[in-house]
Short mmCIF file of C-alpha atoms in Angstrom, two decimals:
data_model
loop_
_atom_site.label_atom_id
_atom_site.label_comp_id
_atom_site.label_asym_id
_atom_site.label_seq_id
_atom_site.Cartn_x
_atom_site.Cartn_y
_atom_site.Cartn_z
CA UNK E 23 -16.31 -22.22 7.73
CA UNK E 24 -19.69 -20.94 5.86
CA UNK E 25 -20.04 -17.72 3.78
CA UNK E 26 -22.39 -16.65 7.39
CA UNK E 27 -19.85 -17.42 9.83
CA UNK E 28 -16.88 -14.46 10.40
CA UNK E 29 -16.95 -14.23 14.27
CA UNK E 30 -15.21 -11.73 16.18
CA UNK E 31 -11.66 -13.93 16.78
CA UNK E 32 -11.16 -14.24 13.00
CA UNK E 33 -11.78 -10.31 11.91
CA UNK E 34 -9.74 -9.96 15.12
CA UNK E 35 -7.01 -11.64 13.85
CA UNK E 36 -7.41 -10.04 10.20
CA UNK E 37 -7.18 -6.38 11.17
CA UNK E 38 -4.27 -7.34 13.66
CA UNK E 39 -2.60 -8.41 10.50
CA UNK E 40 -3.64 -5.21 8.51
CA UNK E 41 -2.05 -3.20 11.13
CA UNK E 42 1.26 -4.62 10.41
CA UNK E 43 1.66 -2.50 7.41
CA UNK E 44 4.22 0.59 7.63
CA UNK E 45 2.76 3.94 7.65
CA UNK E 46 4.06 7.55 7.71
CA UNK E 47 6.26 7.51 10.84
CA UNK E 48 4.48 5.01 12.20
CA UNK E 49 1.53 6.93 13.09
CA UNK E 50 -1.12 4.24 12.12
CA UNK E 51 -3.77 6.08 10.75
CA UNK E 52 -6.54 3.65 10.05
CA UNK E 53 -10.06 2.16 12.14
CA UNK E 54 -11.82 -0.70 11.32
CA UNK E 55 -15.43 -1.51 11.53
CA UNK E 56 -17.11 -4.65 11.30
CA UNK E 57 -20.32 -5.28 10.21
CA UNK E 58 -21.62 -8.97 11.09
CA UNK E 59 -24.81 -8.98 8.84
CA UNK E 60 -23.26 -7.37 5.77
CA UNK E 61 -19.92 -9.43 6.29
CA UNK E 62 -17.86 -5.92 5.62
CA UNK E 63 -15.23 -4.54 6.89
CA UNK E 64 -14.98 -0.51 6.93
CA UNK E 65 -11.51 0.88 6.90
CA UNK E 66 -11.63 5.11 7.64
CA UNK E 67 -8.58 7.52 8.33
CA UNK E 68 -7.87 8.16 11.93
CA UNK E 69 -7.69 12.13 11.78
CA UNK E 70 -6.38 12.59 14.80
CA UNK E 71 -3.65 11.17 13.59
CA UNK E 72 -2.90 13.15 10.64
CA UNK E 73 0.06 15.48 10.25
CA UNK E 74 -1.62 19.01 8.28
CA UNK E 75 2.75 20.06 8.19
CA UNK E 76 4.21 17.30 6.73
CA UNK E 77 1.53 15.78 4.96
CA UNK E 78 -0.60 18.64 3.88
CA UNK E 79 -2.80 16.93 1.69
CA UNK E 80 -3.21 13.35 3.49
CA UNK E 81 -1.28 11.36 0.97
CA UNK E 82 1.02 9.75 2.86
CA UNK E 83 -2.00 8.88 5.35
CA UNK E 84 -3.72 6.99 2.17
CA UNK E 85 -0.79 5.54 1.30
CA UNK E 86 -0.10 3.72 4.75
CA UNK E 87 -4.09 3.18 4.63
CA UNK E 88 -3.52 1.41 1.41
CA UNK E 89 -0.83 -1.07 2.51
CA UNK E 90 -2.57 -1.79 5.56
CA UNK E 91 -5.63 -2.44 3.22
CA UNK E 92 -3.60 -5.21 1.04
CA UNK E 93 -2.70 -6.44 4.44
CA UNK E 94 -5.97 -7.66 4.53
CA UNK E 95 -6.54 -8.75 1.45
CA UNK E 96 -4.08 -11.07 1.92
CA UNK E 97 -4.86 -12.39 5.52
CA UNK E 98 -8.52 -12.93 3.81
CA UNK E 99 -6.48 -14.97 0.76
CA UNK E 100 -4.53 -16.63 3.76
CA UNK E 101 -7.87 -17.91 5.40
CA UNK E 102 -9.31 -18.97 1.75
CA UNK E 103 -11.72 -16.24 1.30
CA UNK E 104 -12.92 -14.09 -1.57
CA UNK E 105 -13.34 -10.69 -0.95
CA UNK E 106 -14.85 -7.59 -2.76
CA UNK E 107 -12.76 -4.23 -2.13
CA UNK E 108 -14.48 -0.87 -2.44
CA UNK E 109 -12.51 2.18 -2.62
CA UNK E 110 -13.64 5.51 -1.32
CA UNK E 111 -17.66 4.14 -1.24
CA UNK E 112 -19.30 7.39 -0.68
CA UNK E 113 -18.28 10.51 -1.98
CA UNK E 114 -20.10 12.14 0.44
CA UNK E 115 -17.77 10.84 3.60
CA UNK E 116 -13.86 11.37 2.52
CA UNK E 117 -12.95 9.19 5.51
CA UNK E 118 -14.06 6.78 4.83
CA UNK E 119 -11.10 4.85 2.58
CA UNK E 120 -12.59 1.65 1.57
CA UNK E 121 -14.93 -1.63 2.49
CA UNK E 122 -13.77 -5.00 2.20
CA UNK E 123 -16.91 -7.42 1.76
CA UNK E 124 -15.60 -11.15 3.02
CA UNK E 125 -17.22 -13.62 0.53
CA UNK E 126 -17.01 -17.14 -0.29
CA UNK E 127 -14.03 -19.76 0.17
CA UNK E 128 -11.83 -20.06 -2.84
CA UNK E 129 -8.75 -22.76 -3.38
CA UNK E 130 -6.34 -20.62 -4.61
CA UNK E 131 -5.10 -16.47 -4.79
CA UNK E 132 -1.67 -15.79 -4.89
CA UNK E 133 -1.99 -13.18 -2.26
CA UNK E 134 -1.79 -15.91 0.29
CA UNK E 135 1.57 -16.56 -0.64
CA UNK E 136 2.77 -13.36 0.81
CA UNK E 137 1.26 -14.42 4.59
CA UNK E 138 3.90 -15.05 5.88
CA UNK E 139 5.94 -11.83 5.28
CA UNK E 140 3.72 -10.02 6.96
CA UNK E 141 5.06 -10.12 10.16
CA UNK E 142 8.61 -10.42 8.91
CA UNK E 143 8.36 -7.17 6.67
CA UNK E 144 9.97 -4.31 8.70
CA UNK E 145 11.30 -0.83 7.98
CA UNK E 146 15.20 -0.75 8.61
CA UNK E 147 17.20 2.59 9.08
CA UNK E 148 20.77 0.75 9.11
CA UNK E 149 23.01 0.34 6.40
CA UNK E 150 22.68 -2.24 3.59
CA UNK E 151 25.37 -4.10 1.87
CA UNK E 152 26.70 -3.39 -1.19
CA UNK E 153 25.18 -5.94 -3.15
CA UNK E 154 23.55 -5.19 -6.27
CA UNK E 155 20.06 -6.53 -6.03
CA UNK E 156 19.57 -8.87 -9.39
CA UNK E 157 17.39 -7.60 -12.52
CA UNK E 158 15.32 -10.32 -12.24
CA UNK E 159 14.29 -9.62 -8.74
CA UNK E 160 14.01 -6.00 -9.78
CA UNK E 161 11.27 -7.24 -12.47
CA UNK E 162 9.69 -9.51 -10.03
CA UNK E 163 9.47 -6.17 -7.72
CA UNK E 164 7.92 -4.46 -10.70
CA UNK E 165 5.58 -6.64 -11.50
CA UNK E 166 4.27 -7.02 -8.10
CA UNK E 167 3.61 -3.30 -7.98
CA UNK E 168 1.75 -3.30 -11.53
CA UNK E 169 -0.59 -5.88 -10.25
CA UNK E 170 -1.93 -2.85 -7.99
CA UNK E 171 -1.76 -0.63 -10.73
CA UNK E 172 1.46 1.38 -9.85
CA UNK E 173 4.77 1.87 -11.34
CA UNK E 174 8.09 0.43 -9.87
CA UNK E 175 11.41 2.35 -11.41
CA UNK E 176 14.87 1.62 -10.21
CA UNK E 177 17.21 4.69 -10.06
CA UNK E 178 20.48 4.83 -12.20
CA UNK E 179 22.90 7.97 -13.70
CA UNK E 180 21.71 11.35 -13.11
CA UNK E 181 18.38 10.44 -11.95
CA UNK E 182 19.80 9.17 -9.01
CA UNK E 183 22.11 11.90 -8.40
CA UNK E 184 19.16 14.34 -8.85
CA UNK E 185 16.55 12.02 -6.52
CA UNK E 186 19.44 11.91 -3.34
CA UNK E 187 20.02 15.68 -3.84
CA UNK E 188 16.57 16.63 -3.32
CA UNK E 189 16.51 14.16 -0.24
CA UNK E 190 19.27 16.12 1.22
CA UNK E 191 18.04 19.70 0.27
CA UNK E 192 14.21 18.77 1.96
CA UNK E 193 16.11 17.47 4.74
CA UNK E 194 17.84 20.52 5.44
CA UNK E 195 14.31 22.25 4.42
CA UNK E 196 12.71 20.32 7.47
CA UNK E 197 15.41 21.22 10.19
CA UNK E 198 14.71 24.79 9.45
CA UNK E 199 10.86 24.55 9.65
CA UNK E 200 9.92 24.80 13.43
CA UNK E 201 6.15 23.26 12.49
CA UNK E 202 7.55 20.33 10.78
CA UNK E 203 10.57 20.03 13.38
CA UNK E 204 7.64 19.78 16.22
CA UNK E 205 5.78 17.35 13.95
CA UNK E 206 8.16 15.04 13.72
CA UNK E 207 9.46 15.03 17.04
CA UNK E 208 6.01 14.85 18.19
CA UNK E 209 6.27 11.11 16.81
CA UNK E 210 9.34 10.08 18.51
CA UNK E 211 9.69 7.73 21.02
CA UNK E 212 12.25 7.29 24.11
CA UNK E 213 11.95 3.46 24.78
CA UNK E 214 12.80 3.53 27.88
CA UNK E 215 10.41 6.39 29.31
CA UNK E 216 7.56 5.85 26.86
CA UNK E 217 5.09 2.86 26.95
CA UNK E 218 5.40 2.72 23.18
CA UNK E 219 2.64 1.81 20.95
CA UNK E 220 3.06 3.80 17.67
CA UNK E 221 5.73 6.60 16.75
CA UNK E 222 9.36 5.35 15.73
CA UNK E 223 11.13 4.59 18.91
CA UNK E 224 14.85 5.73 19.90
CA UNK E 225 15.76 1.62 19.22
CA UNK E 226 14.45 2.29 15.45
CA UNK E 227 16.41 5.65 14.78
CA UNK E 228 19.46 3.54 13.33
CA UNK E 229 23.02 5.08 13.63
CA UNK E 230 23.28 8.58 12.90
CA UNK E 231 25.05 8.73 8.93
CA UNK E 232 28.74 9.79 9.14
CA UNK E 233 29.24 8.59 5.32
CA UNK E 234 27.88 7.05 2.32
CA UNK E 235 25.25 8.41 -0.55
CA UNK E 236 22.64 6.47 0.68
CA UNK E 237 19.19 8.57 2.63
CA UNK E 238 19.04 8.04 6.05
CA UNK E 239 16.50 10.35 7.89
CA UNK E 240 17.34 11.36 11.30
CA UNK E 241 14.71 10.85 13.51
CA UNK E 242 16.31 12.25 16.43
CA UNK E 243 16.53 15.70 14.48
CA UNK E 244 19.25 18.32 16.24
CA UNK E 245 19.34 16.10 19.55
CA UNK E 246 21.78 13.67 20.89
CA UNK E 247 20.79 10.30 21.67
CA UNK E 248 22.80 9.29 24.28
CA UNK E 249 25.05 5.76 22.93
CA UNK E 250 23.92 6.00 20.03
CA UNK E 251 26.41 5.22 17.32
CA UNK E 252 27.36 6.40 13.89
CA UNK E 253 27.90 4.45 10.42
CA UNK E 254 28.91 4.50 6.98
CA UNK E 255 25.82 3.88 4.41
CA UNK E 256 25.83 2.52 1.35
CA UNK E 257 28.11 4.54 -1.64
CA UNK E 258 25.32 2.86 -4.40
CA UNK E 259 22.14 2.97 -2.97
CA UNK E 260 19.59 1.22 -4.68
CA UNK E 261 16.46 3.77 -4.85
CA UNK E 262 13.40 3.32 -6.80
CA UNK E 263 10.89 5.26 -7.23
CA UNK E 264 6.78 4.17 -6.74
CA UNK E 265 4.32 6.02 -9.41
CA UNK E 266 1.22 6.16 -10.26
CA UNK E 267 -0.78 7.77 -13.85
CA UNK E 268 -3.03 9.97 -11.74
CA UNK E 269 -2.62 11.63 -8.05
CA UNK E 270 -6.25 11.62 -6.22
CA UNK E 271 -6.74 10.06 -3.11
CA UNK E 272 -8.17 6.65 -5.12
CA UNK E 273 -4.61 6.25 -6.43
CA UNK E 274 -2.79 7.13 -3.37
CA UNK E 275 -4.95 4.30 -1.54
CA UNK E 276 -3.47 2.22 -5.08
CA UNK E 277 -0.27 3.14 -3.98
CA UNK E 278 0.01 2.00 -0.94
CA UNK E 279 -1.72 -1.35 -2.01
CA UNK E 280 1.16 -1.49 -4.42
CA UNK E 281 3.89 -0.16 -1.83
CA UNK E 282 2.91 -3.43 0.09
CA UNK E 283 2.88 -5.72 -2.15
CA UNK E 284 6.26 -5.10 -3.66
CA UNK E 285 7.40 -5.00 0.33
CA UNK E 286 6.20 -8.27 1.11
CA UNK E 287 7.71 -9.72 -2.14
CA UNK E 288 10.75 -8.20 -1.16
CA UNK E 289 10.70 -9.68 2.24
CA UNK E 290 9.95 -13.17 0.96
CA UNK E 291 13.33 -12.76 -1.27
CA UNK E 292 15.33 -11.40 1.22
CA UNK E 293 15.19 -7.67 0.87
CA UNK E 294 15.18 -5.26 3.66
CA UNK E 295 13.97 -1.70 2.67
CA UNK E 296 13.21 1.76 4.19
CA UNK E 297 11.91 4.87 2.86
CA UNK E 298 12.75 8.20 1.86
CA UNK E 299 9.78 10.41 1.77
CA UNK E 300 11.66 13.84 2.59
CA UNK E 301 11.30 15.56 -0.98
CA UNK E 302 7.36 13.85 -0.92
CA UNK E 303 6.61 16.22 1.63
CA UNK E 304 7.54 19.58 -0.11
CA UNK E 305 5.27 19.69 -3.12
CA UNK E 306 7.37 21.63 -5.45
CA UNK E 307 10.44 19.13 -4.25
CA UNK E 308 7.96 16.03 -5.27
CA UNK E 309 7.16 17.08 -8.71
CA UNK E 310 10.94 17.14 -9.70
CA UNK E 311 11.24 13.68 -8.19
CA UNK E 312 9.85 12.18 -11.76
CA UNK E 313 11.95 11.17 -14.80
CA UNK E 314 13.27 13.83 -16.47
CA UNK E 315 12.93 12.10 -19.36
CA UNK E 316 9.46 10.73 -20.02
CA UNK E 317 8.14 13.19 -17.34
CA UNK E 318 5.18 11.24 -16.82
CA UNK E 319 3.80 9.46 -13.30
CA UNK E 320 3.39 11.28 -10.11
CA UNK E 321 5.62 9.66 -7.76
CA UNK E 322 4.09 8.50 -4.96
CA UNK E 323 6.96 6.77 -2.44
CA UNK E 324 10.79 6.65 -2.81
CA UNK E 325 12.16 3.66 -1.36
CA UNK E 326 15.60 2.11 -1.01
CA UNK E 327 15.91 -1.00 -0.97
CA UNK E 328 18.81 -4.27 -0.44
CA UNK E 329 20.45 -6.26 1.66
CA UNK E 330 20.22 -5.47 5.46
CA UNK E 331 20.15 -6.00 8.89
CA UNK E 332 16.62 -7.56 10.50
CA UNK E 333 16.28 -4.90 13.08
CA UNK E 334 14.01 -5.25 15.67
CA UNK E 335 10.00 -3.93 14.63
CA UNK E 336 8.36 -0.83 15.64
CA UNK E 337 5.49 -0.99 17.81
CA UNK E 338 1.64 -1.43 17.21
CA UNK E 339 -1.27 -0.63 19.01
CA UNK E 340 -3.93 -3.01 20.37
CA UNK E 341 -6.32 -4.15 18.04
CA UNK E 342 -8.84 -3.04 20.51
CA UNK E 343 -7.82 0.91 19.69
CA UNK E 344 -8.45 0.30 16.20
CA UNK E 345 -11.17 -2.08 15.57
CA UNK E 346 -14.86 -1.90 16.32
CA UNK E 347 -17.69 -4.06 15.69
CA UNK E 348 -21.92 -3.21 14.52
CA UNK E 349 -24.36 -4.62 17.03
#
C-alpha cells in the first residue's frame, strides 16, 4: 500500500475500530471525517450527544473522544502506518477534538501490539474476584498511562476509604437530582423493546449490589428490572485513580488516550475493569477525589479494576452514523 492510497474500506475499518472505545454511558460522542487528498482524518464531538447535567463541562465527552482517538492510533500501528495526531487544531472551532494525518509505512510501533484487545476490551458491572492484582502488573498499568502523559495511582488505607465514600455520597446526590435522574435514564436501554445501538442496555446493568465495598452504579436507578438478580461485590476493591498535571480540554483528550491504553494493556493481561465516575460529576465531590497527601493532579477517571467475568459488549452504532468522507 503507497503513502497515496487510503480508500474508503480501510478508513472504514479504522474508525469502526475507534468506535470500540468506552465512553460516558455509552453515548459515543465522536464523528469522523475523511479527507482523501490531505490523507486526514477529523475527529469532532457529537453535541447532540452531550449531557449539560452530568457532564457540565464536556470532560467526560473528551475523555471517551480521547480513547476512541488511541483507538485509532493503534488500528493505524496495526496496518503499519505512521501517523501525525493534532489536538484541538483550531482554536477557533472547540469541536473539533483532533486530526490524525495517515503517513508512511513503518516496521514497528508498539501500539500494534494492543490490536487485538480492542475488540476484547469491555466494561463489566459484575463482581470481580478477590485476587490481588500483582505490583508488577500495577507498574506495567502505570507505565502504559505515562506514555500518554497521565498518572495511574492505585488506592490503599484511607484514601480508599475516602474515594468509595464519595462514590456512595454522589450516588445518593444523583437519585435526588430529577435532571440528572432523567439524564441517565435517558441512556438506558430495554433489550428487548429497543433496537439498541448506543446507551447501556438492561443485559449490561449487572446485578443490583446487596454487599461488598466495591462501586457498582445502578443503571436501572429506583426501578425494578424484572429477573434481574442481586450479588455480593468485592470487600477489597482495587480502585485507582487516572490524573493528569493540568485540567483543559487538551488534557482531558490526554486522558482518555491514556484511559485506553492502560485498558487495552489490561485486557491483554487479563483484567476486566469498569468505572466509577459518580464523584467526577459533582465538581466540588471531584476535587476531594485527589491525594490528600501530595494534593497535586486533577483526577480525571476512577476505575476499578481485577479479575472478572467477560460479559457480553454494549452496542455500537454503524460506522455509517459516524463517519463521513470529503469529495
Amino acid at each position: 500500500m503507497s503513502v497515496q492510497t487510503i480508500d474508503e474500506l480501510t478508513v472504514t475499518g479504522l474508525v469502526s475500530d475507534a468506535t470500540a472505545a468506552p465512553s460516558m454511558h455509552n453515548a459515543q460522542p465522536w464523528l469522523f471525517r475523511y479527507a482523501p487528498g490531505t490523507r486526514i482524518i477529523t475527529m469532532s464531538a457529537d453535541l447532540s450527544r452531550a449531557m449539560p447535567h452530568e457532564d457540565r463541562d464536556g470532560r467526560g465527552l473528551h475523555v471517551g473522544c480521547g480513547a476512541a482517538l488511541l483507538n485509532l492510533r493503534v488500528a493505524l500501528a496495526h496496518l503499519g502506518r505512521r501517523c501525525e495526531t493534532t489536538l484541538l487544531p483550531d482554536p477557533s472551532a472547540p469541536g473539533l477534538l483532533a486530526t490524525v494525518r495517515i503517513g508512511s509505512p513503518t516496521a514497528t510501533d508498539a501500539l500494534a501490539e494492543l490490536y487485538p484487545a480492542i475488540r476484547e476490551r469491555h466494561t463489566s458491572r459484575f463482581p470481580f474476584a478477590e485476587r490481588e492484582i500483582p505490583p508488577a502488573l500495577r507498574d506495567t498499568l502505570g507505565g502504559a498511562a505515562g506514555l500518554e502523559g497521565a498518572e495511574l495511582t492505585f488506592l490503599s488505607g484511607p484514601h480508599l476509604r475516602s474515594v468509595l465514600d464519595l462514590i456512595a455520597d454522589a450516588e445518593g446526590y444523583s437519585l435526588m437530582d430529577p435532571d440528572r435522574n432523567a439524564e441517565r435514564a435517558g441512556w438506558t436501554r430495554n433489550s428487548r423493546a429497543d433496537v439498541t445501538t448506543d446507551g447501556v442496555p438492561d443485559y449490561a446493568f449487572g446485578p443490583r449490589k446487596r454487599g461488598g465495598s466495591a462501586p457498582a452504579r445502578d443503571y436501572a436507578g429506583l426501578d425494578a428490572v424484572k429477573g434481574r438478580p442481586m450479588a455480593d461485590f468485592e470487600d477489597r476493591p482495587q480502585l485507582a485513580l487516572l490524573s493528569t498535571a493540568a485540567d483543559e480540554p487538551a488534557d482531558w483528550l490526554r486522558a482518555g488516550q491514556a484511559l485506553e491504553r492502560l485498558l487495552l494493556v489490561a485486557t491483554r493481561h487479563g483484567l476486566t475493569s469498569s468505572f466509577a465516575t459518580q464523584a467526577l460529576e459533582w465538581s466540588d465531590l471531584r476535587w476531594l477525589l485527589r491525594d490528600p497527601v501530595s494534593g497535586s493532579g486533577h483526577v480525571q477517571m476512577v476505575l476499578r479494576l481485577g479479575y472478572g467475568p467477560r460479559e457480553p459488549r454494549t452496542p455500537r452504532r454503524s460506522v455509517h452514523e459516524v463517519l463521513t468522507f470529503e469529495g
